[in-house]
Amino acid sequence: MSPVFEKNAIVLFQGDSITDAGRNREVGEDLGRGYAMITAAWFSAMYPELGVRFLNRGISGNTVMDLKGRWKADCLDLKPTWISIMIGINEAARRYTQNNPMPHEVYENTYREILTQAKEQLNAKFILLEPFVLPIPEDRILWREDLNPKIEIVRNLAREFGAILVPTDGIFAQASARRELAFWAPDGVHPTPAGHALMARAWLQAVNAL
């Protein structure tokens, strides 16, 4: 089994704070300190001959509407051949923390719009990661009402666009049966280093790199 990436592929990570992971936005090649960096480091170490280039343009606090607003500069202009996206938890959170819900149809239509643009203009391929939440603190349980339909939308879009799907929500649920919730994500949303490594391993497995 060999990785799905072609030689000299450009892989772009997009998303919110989980993808951002403290990257230096003034340094275009900086990948942050999360799953994007771990993924790129391991892939590059295992397959240096492929010459795959990794970029990260995740921005903390972003929703899919924010991605749409910066899609040209932070995606299309970079001409990636593969685009990895994880977006959706802020949409769910704001329903409960700011009384600012994003209707599911808006999430779906906007997500589909940016994927369509990348497919039509770049013929890019996609890796879609499910948004996730763990029930810590307990009020995160309420977020499921909003998040679960958005996870299903991501799954449907993966089928529609022939994308590789990383089932992040299920992966964290499975992992939380092995260790306490805070070991993986103390606030239910932002992974610990172990949580980021868990995501990186799942991502690499999804692209046939492990």
Coordinates of C-alpha atoms in Angstrom, one line a residue:
M1 CA 0.0 0.0 0.0
S2 CA 1.4 3.4 -0.9
P3 CA 0.2 7.0 -0.1
V4 CA -2.5 8.5 -2.3
F5 CA -0.4 11.6 -2.9
E6 CA 1.3 12.2 -6.3
K7 CA 5.0 13.3 -6.4
N8 CA 5.4 16.9 -5.5
A9 CA 1.8 17.2 -4.3
I10 CA 0.9 20.4 -2.4
V11 CA -1.3 19.6 0.7
L12 CA -3.2 22.4 2.3
F13 CA -4.6 22.1 5.8
Q14 CA -7.6 24.4 6.4
G15 CA -9.9 24.9 9.5
D16 CA -10.2 26.6 12.8
S17 CA -8.1 26.6 16.0
I18 CA -7.6 22.9 16.0
T19 CA -5.8 23.2 12.7
D20 CA -4.3 26.6 13.4
A21 CA -2.6 25.2 16.6
G22 CA -0.6 28.4 17.3
R23 CA 1.1 28.6 13.9
N24 CA 3.1 31.8 13.1
R25 CA 0.9 33.4 10.4
E26 CA 3.8 35.6 9.3
V27 CA 5.7 32.5 8.2
G28 CA 4.0 30.8 5.3
E29 CA 5.6 27.4 5.9
D30 CA 4.8 27.3 9.6
L31 CA 2.5 24.4 10.4
G32 CA 1.7 25.2 14.0
R33 CA 2.0 22.7 16.9
G34 CA -0.9 20.4 16.3
Y35 CA -2.0 17.5 14.1
A36 CA -1.0 19.3 10.8
M37 CA 2.6 19.6 11.9
I38 CA 2.7 16.0 13.3
T39 CA 1.1 14.7 10.1
A40 CA 3.5 16.5 7.8
A41 CA 6.5 15.6 9.9
W42 CA 5.8 11.9 9.9
F43 CA 4.8 11.8 6.3
S44 CA 7.9 13.7 5.2
A45 CA 10.1 11.4 7.3
M46 CA 8.5 8.2 5.8
Y47 CA 8.2 9.4 2.2
P48 CA 10.9 12.0 1.6
E49 CA 11.2 10.9 -2.1
L50 CA 7.7 12.1 -2.9
G51 CA 8.6 15.7 -2.2
V52 CA 5.2 16.5 -0.8
R53 CA 4.8 20.1 0.4
F54 CA 2.5 20.9 3.3
L55 CA 0.8 24.2 4.1
N56 CA -1.4 25.3 7.0
R57 CA -3.9 28.1 6.8
G58 CA -6.2 27.2 9.7
I59 CA -7.3 30.3 11.7
S60 CA -8.6 30.1 15.3
G61 CA -12.3 30.9 15.7
N62 CA -13.2 30.4 12.0
T63 CA -16.4 29.0 10.7
V64 CA -17.2 27.8 7.2
M65 CA -18.3 31.3 6.4
D66 CA -14.9 32.6 7.4
L67 CA -13.3 30.0 5.1
K68 CA -15.5 31.2 2.2
G69 CA -14.4 34.8 2.9
R70 CA -10.7 34.0 2.6
W71 CA -10.9 31.1 0.2
K72 CA -9.2 32.8 -2.7
A73 CA -6.2 34.1 -0.8
D74 CA -5.8 31.1 1.5
C75 CA -6.7 28.3 -0.8
L76 CA -7.2 29.0 -4.5
D77 CA -4.2 31.3 -4.9
L78 CA -1.9 28.6 -3.3
K79 CA -2.9 26.1 -5.9
P80 CA -3.0 23.0 -3.6
T81 CA -3.5 19.6 -5.2
W82 CA -5.0 18.2 -2.0
I83 CA -7.1 20.2 0.6
S84 CA -7.6 18.9 4.1
I85 CA -10.5 20.6 5.9
M86 CA -11.8 20.4 9.5
I87 CA -14.5 22.9 10.2
G88 CA -17.8 23.0 12.2
I89 CA -17.2 23.1 15.9
N90 CA -17.4 26.9 16.1
E91 CA -20.7 26.8 14.3
A92 CA -22.1 24.5 16.9
A93 CA -20.5 26.2 19.9
R94 CA -21.8 29.7 19.0
R95 CA -25.4 28.4 19.1
Y96 CA -24.9 27.8 22.9
T97 CA -22.3 30.3 23.9
Q98 CA -23.4 33.3 21.8
N99 CA -27.0 32.5 20.9
N100 CA -25.8 32.7 17.3
P101 CA -26.7 29.5 15.5
M102 CA -25.7 28.6 11.9
P103 CA -28.5 26.8 10.1
H104 CA -27.5 23.4 8.9
E105 CA -28.4 24.3 5.3
V106 CA -26.1 27.4 5.4
Y107 CA -23.3 25.2 6.7
E108 CA -23.9 22.6 4.0
N109 CA -24.3 25.1 1.1
T110 CA -21.3 27.1 2.1
Y111 CA -19.1 24.1 2.5
R112 CA -20.3 22.7 -0.8
E113 CA -19.5 26.1 -2.5
I114 CA -15.9 26.2 -1.4
L115 CA -15.4 22.6 -2.4
T116 CA -16.9 23.2 -5.8
Q117 CA -14.7 26.2 -6.4
A118 CA -11.6 24.2 -5.5
K119 CA -12.7 21.3 -7.7
E120 CA -13.6 23.5 -10.7
Q121 CA -10.6 25.9 -10.5
L122 CA -7.8 23.5 -9.3
N123 CA -9.2 20.0 -9.8
A124 CA -8.1 19.5 -6.2
K125 CA -8.8 16.4 -4.2
F126 CA -10.1 16.5 -0.6
I127 CA -9.6 15.1 2.8
L128 CA -12.5 16.0 5.1
L129 CA -12.3 15.6 8.9
E130 CA -15.4 15.4 11.0
P131 CA -15.8 18.1 13.6
F132 CA -16.0 16.5 17.1
V133 CA -16.8 17.3 20.7
L134 CA -16.2 15.3 23.9
P135 CA -18.6 15.6 26.8
I136 CA -16.3 17.6 29.0
P137 CA -17.4 19.8 30.7
E138 CA -20.9 18.4 30.8
D139 CA -22.6 21.3 29.0
R140 CA -20.8 20.0 25.8
I141 CA -23.4 17.3 25.7
L142 CA -25.9 19.9 24.6
W143 CA -23.8 20.8 21.6
R144 CA -24.5 17.4 20.1
E145 CA -27.9 18.5 19.0
D146 CA -26.3 21.0 16.7
L147 CA -23.0 19.2 15.9
N148 CA -24.4 15.7 14.9
P149 CA -26.3 17.0 11.8
K150 CA -23.2 18.9 10.8
I151 CA -21.0 15.7 11.1
E152 CA -23.6 14.0 8.8
I153 CA -23.3 16.8 6.3
V154 CA -19.5 16.3 6.2
R155 CA -20.0 12.6 5.6
N156 CA -22.4 13.4 2.8
L157 CA -20.1 15.9 1.2
A158 CA -17.2 13.4 1.3
R159 CA -19.4 11.0 -0.7
E160 CA -20.5 13.7 -3.1
F161 CA -17.0 14.9 -3.9
G162 CA -15.2 11.6 -3.6
A163 CA -13.2 12.8 -0.7
I164 CA -11.2 10.9 1.9
L165 CA -13.1 11.0 5.2
V166 CA -11.3 11.0 8.5
P167 CA -14.0 9.9 11.1
T168 CA -12.5 12.2 13.8
D169 CA -15.6 12.2 16.0
G170 CA -15.7 8.4 16.3
I171 CA -12.0 8.2 16.8
F172 CA -12.1 10.4 19.8
A173 CA -15.2 8.6 21.2
Q174 CA -13.2 5.3 20.9
A175 CA -10.1 6.8 22.5
S176 CA -12.1 8.2 25.4
A177 CA -13.0 4.7 26.4
R178 CA -9.3 4.1 27.0
R179 CA -8.4 7.2 29.0
E180 CA -10.3 10.0 30.8
L181 CA -11.7 12.6 28.5
A182 CA -9.3 15.4 29.7
F183 CA -6.4 13.3 28.5
W184 CA -7.6 13.9 24.9
A185 CA -9.3 17.3 25.1
P186 CA -9.7 19.1 28.4
D187 CA -12.4 21.4 27.1
G188 CA -14.0 18.8 24.9
V189 CA -12.8 20.7 21.8
H190 CA -9.1 21.5 21.7
P191 CA -6.9 18.4 21.7
T192 CA -3.9 17.8 24.0
P193 CA -0.7 16.7 22.3
A194 CA -1.9 13.1 22.6
G195 CA -5.2 14.2 21.0
H196 CA -3.4 15.8 18.1
A197 CA -1.2 12.7 17.6
L198 CA -4.4 10.6 17.6
M199 CA -5.7 12.8 14.8
A200 CA -2.4 12.7 12.9
R201 CA -2.3 8.9 13.0
A202 CA -5.9 8.7 11.7
W203 CA -5.2 11.2 8.9
L204 CA -2.1 9.2 7.8
Q205 CA -4.0 6.0 7.9
A206 CA -6.7 7.6 5.8
V207 CA -4.3 8.5 3.0
N208 CA -2.6 5.1 3.1
A209 CA 0.6 6.4 4.6
L210 CA 0.5 4.1 7.6

